[in-house]
Coordinates of C-alpha atoms and ligand atoms in Angstrom, one line a residue:
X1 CA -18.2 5.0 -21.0
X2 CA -14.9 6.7 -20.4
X3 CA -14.1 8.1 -17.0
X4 CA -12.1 11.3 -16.2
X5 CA -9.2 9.9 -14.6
X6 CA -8.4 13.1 -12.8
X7 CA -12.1 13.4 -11.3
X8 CA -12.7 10.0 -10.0
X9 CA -15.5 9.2 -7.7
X10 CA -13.7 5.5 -6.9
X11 CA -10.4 4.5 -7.1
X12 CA -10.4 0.4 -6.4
X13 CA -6.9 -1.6 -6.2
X14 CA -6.9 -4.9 -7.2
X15 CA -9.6 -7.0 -9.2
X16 CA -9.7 -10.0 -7.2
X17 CA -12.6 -10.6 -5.0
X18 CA -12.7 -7.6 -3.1
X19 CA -12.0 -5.1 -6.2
X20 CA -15.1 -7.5 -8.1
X21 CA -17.3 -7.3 -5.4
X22 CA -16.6 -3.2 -4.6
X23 CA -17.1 -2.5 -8.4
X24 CA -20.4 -4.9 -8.9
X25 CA -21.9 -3.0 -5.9
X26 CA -20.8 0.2 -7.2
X27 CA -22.3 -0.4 -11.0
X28 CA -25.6 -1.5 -8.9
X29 CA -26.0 1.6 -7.2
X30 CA -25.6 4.1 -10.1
X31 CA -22.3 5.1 -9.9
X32 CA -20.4 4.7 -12.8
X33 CA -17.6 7.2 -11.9
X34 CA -14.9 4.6 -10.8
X35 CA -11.9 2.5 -12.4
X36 CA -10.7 -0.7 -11.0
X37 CA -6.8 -0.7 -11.5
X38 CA -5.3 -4.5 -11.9
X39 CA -1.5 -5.0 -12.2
X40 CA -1.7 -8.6 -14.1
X41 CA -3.5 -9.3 -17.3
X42 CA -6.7 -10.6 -15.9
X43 CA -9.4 -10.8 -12.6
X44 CA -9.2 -13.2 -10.2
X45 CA -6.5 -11.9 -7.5
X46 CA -5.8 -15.0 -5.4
X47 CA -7.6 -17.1 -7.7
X48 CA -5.6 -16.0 -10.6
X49 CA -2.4 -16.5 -9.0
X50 CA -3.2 -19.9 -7.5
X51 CA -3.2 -22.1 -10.7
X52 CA -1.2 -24.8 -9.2
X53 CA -2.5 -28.9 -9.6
X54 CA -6.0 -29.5 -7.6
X55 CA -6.3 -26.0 -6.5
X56 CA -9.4 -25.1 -4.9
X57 CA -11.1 -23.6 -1.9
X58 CA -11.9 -25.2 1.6
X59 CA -15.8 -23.1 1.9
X60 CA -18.0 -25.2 -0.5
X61 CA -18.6 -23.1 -3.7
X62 CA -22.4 -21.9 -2.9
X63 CA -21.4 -20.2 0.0
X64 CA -18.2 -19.1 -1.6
X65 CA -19.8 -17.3 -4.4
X66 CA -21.8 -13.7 -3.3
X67 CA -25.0 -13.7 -2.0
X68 CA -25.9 -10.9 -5.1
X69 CA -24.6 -13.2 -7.7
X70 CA -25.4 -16.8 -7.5
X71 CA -24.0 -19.5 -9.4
X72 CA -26.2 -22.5 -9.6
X73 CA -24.0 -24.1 -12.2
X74 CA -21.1 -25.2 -9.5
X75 CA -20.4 -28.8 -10.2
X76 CA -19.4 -30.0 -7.0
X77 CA -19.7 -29.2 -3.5
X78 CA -15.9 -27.9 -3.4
X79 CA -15.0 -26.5 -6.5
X80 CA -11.9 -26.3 -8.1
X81 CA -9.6 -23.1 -8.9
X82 CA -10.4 -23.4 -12.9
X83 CA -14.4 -23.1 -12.2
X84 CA -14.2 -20.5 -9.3
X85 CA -11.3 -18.3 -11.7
X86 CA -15.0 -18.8 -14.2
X87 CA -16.8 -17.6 -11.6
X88 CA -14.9 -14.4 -10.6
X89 CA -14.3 -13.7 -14.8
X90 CA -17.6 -13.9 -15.4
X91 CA -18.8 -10.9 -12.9
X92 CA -17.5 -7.4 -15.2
X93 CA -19.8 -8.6 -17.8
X94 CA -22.6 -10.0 -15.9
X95 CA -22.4 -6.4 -13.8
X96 CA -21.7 -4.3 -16.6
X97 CA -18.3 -2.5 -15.5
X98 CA -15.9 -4.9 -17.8
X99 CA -14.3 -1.5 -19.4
X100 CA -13.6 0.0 -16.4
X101 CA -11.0 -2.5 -15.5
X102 CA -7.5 -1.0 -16.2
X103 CA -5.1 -4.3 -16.5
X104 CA -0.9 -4.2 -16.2
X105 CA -1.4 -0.9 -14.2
X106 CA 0.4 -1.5 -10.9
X107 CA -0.1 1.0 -8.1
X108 CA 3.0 1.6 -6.5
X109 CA 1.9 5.2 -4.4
X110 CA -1.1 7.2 -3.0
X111 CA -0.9 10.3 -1.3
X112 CA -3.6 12.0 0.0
X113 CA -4.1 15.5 -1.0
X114 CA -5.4 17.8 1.6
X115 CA -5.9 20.9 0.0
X116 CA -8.0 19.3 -2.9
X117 CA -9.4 16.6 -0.7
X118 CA -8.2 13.7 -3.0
X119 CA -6.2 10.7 -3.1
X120 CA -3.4 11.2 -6.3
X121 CA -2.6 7.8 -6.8
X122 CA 1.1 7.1 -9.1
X123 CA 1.4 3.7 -11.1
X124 CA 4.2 1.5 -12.6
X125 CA 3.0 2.9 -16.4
X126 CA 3.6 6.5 -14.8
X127 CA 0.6 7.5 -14.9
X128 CA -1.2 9.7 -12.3
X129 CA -4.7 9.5 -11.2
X130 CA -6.9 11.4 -8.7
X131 CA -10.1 10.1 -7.1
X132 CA -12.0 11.6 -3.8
X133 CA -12.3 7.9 -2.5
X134 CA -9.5 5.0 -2.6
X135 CA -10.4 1.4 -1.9
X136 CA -8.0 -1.0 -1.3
X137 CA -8.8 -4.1 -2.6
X138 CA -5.3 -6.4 -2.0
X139 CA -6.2 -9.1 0.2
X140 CA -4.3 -10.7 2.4
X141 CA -2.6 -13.4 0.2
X142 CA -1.2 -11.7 -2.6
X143 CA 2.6 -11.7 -1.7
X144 CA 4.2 -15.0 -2.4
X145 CA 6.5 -15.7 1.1
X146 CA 9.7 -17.4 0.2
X147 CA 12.1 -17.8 3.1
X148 CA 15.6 -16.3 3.0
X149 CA 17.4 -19.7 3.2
X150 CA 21.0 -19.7 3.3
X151 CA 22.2 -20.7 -0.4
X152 CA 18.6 -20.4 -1.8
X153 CA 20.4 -19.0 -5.3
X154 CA 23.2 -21.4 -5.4
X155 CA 19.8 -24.1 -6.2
X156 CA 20.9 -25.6 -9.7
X157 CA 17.3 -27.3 -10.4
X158 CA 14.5 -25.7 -11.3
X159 CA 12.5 -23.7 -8.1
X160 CA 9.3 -21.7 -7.8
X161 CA 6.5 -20.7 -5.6
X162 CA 3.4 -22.8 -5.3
X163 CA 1.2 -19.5 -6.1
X164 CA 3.4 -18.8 -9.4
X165 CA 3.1 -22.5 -10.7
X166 CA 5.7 -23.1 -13.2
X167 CA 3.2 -25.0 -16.0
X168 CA 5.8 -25.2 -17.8
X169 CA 7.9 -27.8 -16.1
X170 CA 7.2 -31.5 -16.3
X171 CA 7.6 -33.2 -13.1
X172 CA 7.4 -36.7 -14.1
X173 CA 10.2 -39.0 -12.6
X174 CA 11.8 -36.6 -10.9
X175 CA 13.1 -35.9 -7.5
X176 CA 10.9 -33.2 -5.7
X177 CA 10.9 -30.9 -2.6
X178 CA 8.2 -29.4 -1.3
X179 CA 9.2 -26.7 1.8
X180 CA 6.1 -26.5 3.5
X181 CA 2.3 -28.3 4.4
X182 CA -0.2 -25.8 4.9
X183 CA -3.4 -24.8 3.1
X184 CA -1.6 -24.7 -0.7
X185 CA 0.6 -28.0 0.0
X186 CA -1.7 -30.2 0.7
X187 CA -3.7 -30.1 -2.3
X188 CA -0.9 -30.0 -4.7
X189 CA 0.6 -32.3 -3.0
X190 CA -1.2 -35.1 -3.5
X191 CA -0.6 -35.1 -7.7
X192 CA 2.9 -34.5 -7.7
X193 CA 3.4 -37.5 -5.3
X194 CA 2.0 -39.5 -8.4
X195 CA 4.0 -37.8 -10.9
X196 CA 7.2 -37.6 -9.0
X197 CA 9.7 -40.1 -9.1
X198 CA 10.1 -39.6 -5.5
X199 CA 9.2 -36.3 -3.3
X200 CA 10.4 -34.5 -0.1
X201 CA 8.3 -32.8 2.1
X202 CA 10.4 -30.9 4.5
X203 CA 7.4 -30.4 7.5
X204 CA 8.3 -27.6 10.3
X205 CA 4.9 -28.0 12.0
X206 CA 2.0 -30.9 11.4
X207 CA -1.1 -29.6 10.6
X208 CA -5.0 -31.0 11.7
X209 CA -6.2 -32.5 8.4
X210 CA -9.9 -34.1 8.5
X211 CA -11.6 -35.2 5.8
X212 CA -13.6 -33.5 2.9
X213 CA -16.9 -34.8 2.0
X214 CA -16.5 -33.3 -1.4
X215 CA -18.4 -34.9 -4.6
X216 CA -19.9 -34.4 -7.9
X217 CA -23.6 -32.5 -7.4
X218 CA -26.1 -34.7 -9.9
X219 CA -28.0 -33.3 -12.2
X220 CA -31.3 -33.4 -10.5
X221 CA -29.4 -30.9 -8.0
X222 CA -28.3 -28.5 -10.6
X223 CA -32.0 -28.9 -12.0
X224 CA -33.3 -28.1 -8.5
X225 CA -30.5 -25.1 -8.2
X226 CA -31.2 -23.6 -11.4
X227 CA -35.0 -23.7 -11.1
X228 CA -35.7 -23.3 -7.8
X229 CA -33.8 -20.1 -6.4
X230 CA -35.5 -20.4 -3.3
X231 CA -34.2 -23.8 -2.7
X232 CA -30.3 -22.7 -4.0
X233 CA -30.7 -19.9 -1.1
X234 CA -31.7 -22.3 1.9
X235 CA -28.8 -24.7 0.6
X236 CA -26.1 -21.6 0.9
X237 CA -27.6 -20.6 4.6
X238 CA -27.7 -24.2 5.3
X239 CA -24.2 -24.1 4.4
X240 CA -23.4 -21.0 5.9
X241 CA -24.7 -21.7 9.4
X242 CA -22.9 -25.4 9.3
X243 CA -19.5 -22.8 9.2
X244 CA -20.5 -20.7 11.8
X245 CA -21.2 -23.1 14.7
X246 CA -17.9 -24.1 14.2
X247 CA -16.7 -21.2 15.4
X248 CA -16.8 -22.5 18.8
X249 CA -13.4 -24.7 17.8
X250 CA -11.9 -21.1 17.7
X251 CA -12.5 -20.4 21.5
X252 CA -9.4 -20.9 23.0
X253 CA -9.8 -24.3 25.7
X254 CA -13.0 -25.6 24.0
X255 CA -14.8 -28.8 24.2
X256 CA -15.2 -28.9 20.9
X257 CA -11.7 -28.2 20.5
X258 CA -10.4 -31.2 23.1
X259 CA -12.7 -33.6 21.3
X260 CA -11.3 -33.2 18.3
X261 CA -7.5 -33.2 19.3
X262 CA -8.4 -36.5 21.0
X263 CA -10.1 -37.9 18.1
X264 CA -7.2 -37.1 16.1
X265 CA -4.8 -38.2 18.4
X266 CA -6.4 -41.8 18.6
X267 CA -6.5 -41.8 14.8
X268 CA -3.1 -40.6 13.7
X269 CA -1.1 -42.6 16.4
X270 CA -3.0 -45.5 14.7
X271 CA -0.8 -45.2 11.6
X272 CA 2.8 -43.7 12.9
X273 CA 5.5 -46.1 12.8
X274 CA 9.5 -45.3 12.2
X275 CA 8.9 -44.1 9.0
X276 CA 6.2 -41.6 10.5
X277 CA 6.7 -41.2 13.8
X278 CA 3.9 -39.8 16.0
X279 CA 5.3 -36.2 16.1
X280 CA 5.6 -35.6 12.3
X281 CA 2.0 -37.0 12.0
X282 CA -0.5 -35.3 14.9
X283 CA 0.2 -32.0 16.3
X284 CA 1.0 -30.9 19.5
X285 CA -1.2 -27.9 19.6
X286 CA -5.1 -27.1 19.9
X287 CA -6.9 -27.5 16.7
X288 CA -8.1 -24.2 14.9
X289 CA -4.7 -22.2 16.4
X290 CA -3.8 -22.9 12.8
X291 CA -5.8 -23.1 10.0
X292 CA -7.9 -26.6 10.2
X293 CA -7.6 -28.7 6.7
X294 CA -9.3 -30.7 4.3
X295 CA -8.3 -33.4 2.1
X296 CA -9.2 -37.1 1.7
X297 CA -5.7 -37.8 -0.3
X298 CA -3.2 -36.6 2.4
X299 CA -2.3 -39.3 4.7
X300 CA -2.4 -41.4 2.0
X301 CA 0.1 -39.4 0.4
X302 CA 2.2 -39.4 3.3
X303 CA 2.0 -42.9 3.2
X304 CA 3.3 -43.5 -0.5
X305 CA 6.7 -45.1 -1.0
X306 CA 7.8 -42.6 -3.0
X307 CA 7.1 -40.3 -0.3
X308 CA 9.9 -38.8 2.3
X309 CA 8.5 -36.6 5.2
X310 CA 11.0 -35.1 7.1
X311 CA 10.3 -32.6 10.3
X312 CA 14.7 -32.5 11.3
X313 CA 14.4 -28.8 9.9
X314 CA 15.7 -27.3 6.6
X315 CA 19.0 -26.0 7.5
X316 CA 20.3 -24.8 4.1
X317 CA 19.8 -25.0 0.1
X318 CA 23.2 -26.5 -2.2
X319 CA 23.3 -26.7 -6.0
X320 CA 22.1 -30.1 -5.1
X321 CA 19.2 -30.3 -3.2
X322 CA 18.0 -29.3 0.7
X323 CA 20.5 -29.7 3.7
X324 CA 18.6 -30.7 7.1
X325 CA 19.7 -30.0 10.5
X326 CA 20.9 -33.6 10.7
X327 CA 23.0 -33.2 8.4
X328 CA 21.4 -35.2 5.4
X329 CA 21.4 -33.8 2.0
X330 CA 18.4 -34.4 0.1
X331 CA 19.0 -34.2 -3.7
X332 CA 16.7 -32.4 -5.7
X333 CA 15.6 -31.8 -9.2
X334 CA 12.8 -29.3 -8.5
X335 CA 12.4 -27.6 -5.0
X336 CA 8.6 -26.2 -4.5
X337 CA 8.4 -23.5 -2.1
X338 CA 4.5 -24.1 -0.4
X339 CA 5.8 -21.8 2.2
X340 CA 2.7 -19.3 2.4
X341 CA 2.1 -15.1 1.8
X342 CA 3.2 -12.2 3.7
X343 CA 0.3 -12.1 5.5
X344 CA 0.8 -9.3 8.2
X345 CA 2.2 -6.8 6.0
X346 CA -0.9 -5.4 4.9
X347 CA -0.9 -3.1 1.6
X348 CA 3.1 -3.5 1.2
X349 CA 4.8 -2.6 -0.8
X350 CA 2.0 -0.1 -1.8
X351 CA 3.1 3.7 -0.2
X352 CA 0.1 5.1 1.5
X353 CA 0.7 8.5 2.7
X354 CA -2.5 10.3 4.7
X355 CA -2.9 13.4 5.7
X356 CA 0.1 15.4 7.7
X357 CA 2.2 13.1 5.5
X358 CA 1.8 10.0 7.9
X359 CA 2.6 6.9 6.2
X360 CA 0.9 4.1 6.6
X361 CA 3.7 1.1 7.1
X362 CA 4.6 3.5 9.6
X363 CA 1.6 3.9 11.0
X364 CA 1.6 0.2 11.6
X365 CA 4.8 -0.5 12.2
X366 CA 4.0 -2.2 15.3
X367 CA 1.3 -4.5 13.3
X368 CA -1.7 -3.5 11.2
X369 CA -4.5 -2.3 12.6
X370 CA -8.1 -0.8 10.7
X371 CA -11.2 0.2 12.5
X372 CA -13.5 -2.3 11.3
X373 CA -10.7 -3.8 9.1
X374 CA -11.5 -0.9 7.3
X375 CA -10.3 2.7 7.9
X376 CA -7.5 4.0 9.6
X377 CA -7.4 7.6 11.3
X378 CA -5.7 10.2 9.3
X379 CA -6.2 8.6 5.7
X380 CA -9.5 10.0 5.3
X381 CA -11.8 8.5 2.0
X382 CA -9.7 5.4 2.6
X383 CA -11.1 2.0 2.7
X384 CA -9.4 -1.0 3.4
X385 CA -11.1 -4.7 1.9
X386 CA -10.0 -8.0 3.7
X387 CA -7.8 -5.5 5.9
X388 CA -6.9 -6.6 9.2
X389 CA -8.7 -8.2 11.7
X390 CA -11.6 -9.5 9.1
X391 CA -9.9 -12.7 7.8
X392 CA -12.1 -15.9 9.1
X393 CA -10.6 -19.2 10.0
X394 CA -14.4 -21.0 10.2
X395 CA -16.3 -19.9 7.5
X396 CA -16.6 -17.7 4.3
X397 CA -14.1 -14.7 3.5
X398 CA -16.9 -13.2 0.4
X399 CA -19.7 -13.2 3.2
X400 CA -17.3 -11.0 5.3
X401 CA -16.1 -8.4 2.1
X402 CA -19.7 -8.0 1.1
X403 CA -20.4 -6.8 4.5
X404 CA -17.7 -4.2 4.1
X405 CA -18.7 -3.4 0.6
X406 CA -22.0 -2.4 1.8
X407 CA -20.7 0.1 4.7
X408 CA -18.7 1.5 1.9
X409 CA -21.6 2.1 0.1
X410 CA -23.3 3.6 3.3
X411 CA -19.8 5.8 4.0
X412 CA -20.4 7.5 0.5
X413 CA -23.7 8.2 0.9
X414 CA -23.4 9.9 4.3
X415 CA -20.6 12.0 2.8
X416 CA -22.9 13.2 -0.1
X417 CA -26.2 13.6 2.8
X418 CA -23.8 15.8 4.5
X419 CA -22.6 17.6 1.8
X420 CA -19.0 16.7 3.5
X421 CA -16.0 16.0 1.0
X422 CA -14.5 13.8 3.0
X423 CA -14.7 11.2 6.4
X424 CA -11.8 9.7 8.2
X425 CA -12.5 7.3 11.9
X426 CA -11.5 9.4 14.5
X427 CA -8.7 8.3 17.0
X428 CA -10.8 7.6 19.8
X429 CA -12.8 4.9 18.0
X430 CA -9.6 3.3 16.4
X431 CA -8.2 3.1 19.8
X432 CA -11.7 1.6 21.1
X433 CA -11.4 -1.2 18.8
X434 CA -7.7 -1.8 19.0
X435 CA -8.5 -2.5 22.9
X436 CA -11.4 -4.6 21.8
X437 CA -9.5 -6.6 19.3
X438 CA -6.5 -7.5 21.8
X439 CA -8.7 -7.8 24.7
X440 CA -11.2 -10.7 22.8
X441 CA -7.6 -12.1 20.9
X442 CA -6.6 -13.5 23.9
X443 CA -9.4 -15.7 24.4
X444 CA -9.1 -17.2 20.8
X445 CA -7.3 -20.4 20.2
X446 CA -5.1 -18.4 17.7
X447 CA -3.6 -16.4 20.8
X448 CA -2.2 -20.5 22.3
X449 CA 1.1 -21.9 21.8
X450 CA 1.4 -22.2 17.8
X451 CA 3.3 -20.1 15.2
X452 CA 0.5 -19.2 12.4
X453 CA -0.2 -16.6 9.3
X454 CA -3.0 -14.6 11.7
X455 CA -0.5 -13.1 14.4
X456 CA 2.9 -10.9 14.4
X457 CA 6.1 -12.3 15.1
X458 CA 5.7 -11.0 18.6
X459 CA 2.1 -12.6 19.1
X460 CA -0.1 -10.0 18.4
X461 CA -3.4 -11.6 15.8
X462 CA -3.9 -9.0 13.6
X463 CA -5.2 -11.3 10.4
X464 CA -8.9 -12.8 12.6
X465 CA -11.9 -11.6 12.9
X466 CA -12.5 -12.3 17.2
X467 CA -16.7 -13.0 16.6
X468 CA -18.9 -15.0 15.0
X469 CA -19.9 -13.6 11.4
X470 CA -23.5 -12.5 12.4
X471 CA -21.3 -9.8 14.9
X472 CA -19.5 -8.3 12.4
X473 CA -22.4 -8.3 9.7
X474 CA -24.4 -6.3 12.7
X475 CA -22.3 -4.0 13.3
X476 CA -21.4 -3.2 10.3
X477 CA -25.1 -2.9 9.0
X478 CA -25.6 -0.2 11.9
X479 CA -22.6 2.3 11.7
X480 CA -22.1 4.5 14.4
X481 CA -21.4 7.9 12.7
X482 CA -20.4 9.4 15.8
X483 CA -16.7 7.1 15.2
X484 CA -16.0 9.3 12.1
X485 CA -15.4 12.9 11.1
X486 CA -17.1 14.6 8.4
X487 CA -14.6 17.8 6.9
X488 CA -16.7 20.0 5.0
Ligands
LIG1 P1 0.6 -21.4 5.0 O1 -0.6 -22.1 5.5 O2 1.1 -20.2 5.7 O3 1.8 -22.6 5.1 C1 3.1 -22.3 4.9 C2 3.9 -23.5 5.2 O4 5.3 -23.2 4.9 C3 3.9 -23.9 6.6 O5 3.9 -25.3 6.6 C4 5.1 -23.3 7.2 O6 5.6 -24.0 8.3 C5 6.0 -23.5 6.0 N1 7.2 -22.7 6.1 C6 7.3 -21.3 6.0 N2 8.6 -20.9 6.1 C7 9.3 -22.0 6.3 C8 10.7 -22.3 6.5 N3 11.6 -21.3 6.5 N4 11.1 -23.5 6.6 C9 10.2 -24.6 6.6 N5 8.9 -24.4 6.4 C10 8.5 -23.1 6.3 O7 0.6 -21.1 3.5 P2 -0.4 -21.7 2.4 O8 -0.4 -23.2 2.4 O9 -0.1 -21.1 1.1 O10 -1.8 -21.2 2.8 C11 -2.0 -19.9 3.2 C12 -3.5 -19.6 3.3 O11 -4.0 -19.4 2.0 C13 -4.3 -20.6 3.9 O12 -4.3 -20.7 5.3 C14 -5.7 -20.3 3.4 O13 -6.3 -19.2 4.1 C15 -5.3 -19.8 2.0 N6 -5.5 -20.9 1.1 C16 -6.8 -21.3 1.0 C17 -7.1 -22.3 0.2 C18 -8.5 -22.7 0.2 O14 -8.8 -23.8 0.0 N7 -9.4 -21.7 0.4 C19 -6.1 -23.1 -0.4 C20 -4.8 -22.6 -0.3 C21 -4.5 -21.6 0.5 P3 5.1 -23.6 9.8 O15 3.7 -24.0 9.8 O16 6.0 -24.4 10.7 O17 5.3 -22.1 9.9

């Protein structure tokens, strides 16, 4: 069915999970007066993008998966980037909104009308739109971060960012750096180590990895998923309250917390020796301040004789290879940059302008901040997906964007009830939870001594949710309508 584009209901940004989940829930309610704009060529998002060797996701796949649209298919308990990209493809057709996809249509502005009570949103293709309601469904982790490096051009081998894989280039044999060992370095790690003739890691800040009891389900398991829902739904809840009493690690001086940093201590200190000293190997902050790990190949890795870890610092890039601070070039054929997103500059480099012409970089210039993660006064019919303050460092990110998928539902349906054309959070409430949020930060383990992707340069955590899940899915499930204004 086509779809006026200058009378849209919904405008959604982005098909990765957010976008998916927005327009599934959309198609299930009725309303088929929305478009889903994509810049690349296919779904996905993160998932997409992330194509490098043994991607996949740290929240096993049955939790990681919506609760709407099971997949009792997964093959193991972690799957892999290929099968969870499946996953994600497979949810236009299953939900019946494939044509109203729009792919290669970048949105570069969207300005809120006031007078016609509409967002006019402007793309790459020159093309203008207008919708009452804009969703924003960009994620936090869709702008590859590659540090300004002094000589980073002058690099004569080949160079590229671990979330725009170069597939193209065979590593076999040859000398690799990797700049960076979080989340996306550790699992690709591992298989270029074994391709490599020899690889670099140049590590600024050890991570806590622990291991991943990840295997193969058997096919009486996939018998007993696909046939017995009932079981498939205890396994996911089973699943998803394992995550959540972990959130305990994230309380800042927990038990939990100094267990584990001792356990890990004991263990890692068991291995160092000059080639690994302790202080490249166990680090020297509270676990959970960064994101924890999982992999069952990476000390191992570490421990490979074609494998160089070096902490002294990279200083700057030559034709050559990486210079360190102490002084020692490192020659390079290929330099990988696993050096994370731009995770606090939420929506850039979209231009969001509300109403009075406030803009919304400006608006949060001093870090982002949504009510809810999801609304911010003065951009009124705005909703924000995976926005700030809703990312999760214990359990699953889809359990968290369904929950705000369904109070967007609830927010359009109020606006119709009242016969109001639009709703924007009132001041009040977004300075309510701004206090709330930097008041229950500093309790977190995220707020300690460590440099991470949740918080500002300055400190302020403006990535984390601050509760357990089963807090935010409350609150969110009984919205206060008093918080918003309803212009008729
Ligand atoms: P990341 O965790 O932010 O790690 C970036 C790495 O680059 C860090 O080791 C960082 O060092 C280093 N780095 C940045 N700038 C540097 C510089 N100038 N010099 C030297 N090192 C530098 O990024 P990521 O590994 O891509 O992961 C980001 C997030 O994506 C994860 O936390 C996770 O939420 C998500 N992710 C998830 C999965 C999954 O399994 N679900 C998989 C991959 C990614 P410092 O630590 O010292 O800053």
């Amino acid at each position: 069915m086509g779809v006026d584009d200058q009378n849209l209901g919904v405008l959604i940004i982005g098909a990765g999970a957010a976008g998916l989940c927005m327009a599934a829930q959309l198609e299930l309610a009725g309303r088929s007066d929305f478009v889903v704009l994509e810049k690349s060529d296919g779904v996905g998002g993160t998932w997409r993008d992330n194509s490098y060797p043994d991607s996949g996701c740290d929240v096993p796949s049955h939790l990681y998966s919506f609760s709407f649209a099971p997949n009792p298919r997964w093959s193991r308990k972690w799957a892999k980037q290929p099968e969870i990209l499946e996953y994600f493809e497979s949810l236009p057709q299953r939900f019946g909104f494939a044509d109203r996809i729009r792919f290669g249509v970048e949105v570069t502005e969207a300005t809120w009308s006031e007078d016609e009570c509409c967002w006019t949103v402007r793309t790459t293709d020159d093309s203008t739109l207008r919708a009452k309601v804009l969703v924003n469904g960009l994620g936090q982790l869709n702008v590859p971060h590659v540090p300004d490096i002094v000589g980073l051009e002058t690099f004569e081998g080949v160079r590229f960012h671990s979330a725009r894989w170069n597939h193209d280039h065979d590593l076999a044999g040859e000398r690799v750096g990797v700049i960076g060992v979080g989340a996306s370095a550790i699992q690709f790690v591992p298989p270029v180590a074994r391709q490599a003739g020899h690889l670099t890691l140049f590590q600024r800040t050890p991570n806590y990895v622990v291991p991943k009891p990840d295997r193969e389900f058997r096919a009486w398991e996939l018998a007993a998923f696909s046939h017995l829902p009932a079981l498939r739904r205890a396994y996911r809840w089973w699943t998803y309250w394992r995550l959540e009493s972990k959130f305990n690690l994230m309380r800042r001086d927990s038990a939990l917390g100094r267990l584990l940093q001792k356990r890990v201590d004991q263990e890692l200190s068991k291995l160092a020796d000059d080639r690994l000293p302790r202080e490249v190997l166990v680090p020297d902050y509270p676990p959970g301040c960064r994101r924890l790990l999982i992999s069952n190949d990476w000390y191992p890795t570490l421990l490979r004789e074609n494998v160089t870890v070096t902490d002294s610092g990279v200083e700057r890039i030559t034709p050559d290879g990486v210079v360190t601070a102490d002084g020692v070039l490192h020659e390079l054929d290929t330099l990988i940059f696993g050096t994370g997103f731009a995770t606090t500059e939420f929506l850039t480099p979209l231009k969001i302008t509300g109403a009075g012409g406030v803009d919304l970089n400006e608006a949060w210039s001093d870090g982002a901040v949504a009510y809810l993660g999801l609304s911010v006064p003065r951009f009124p019919n705005m909703f924000i997906l995976y926005g700030p303050n809703t990312n999760l460092g214990h359990n699953s990110i889809l359990f968290m964007i369904e929950q705000q998928v369904s109070y967007v539902l609830a927010a359009l349906e109020q606006l119709e009830r009242r016969g109001a054309r639009a709703i924007d959070v009132t001041s009040g409430a977004q300075q309510r939870w701004d206090a709330e949020i930097r008041e229950r930060s500093a309790s977190t383990v995220w707020a300690g001594d460590c440099s991470s992707w949740y918080k500002t340069a300055d400190g302020r955590i403006t990535n984390n949710w601050v509760g357990h899940t089963t807090e935010y899915r409350r609150r969110l499930h009984t919205p206060d309508w008093g918080d918003w204004r309803f212009q008729r």
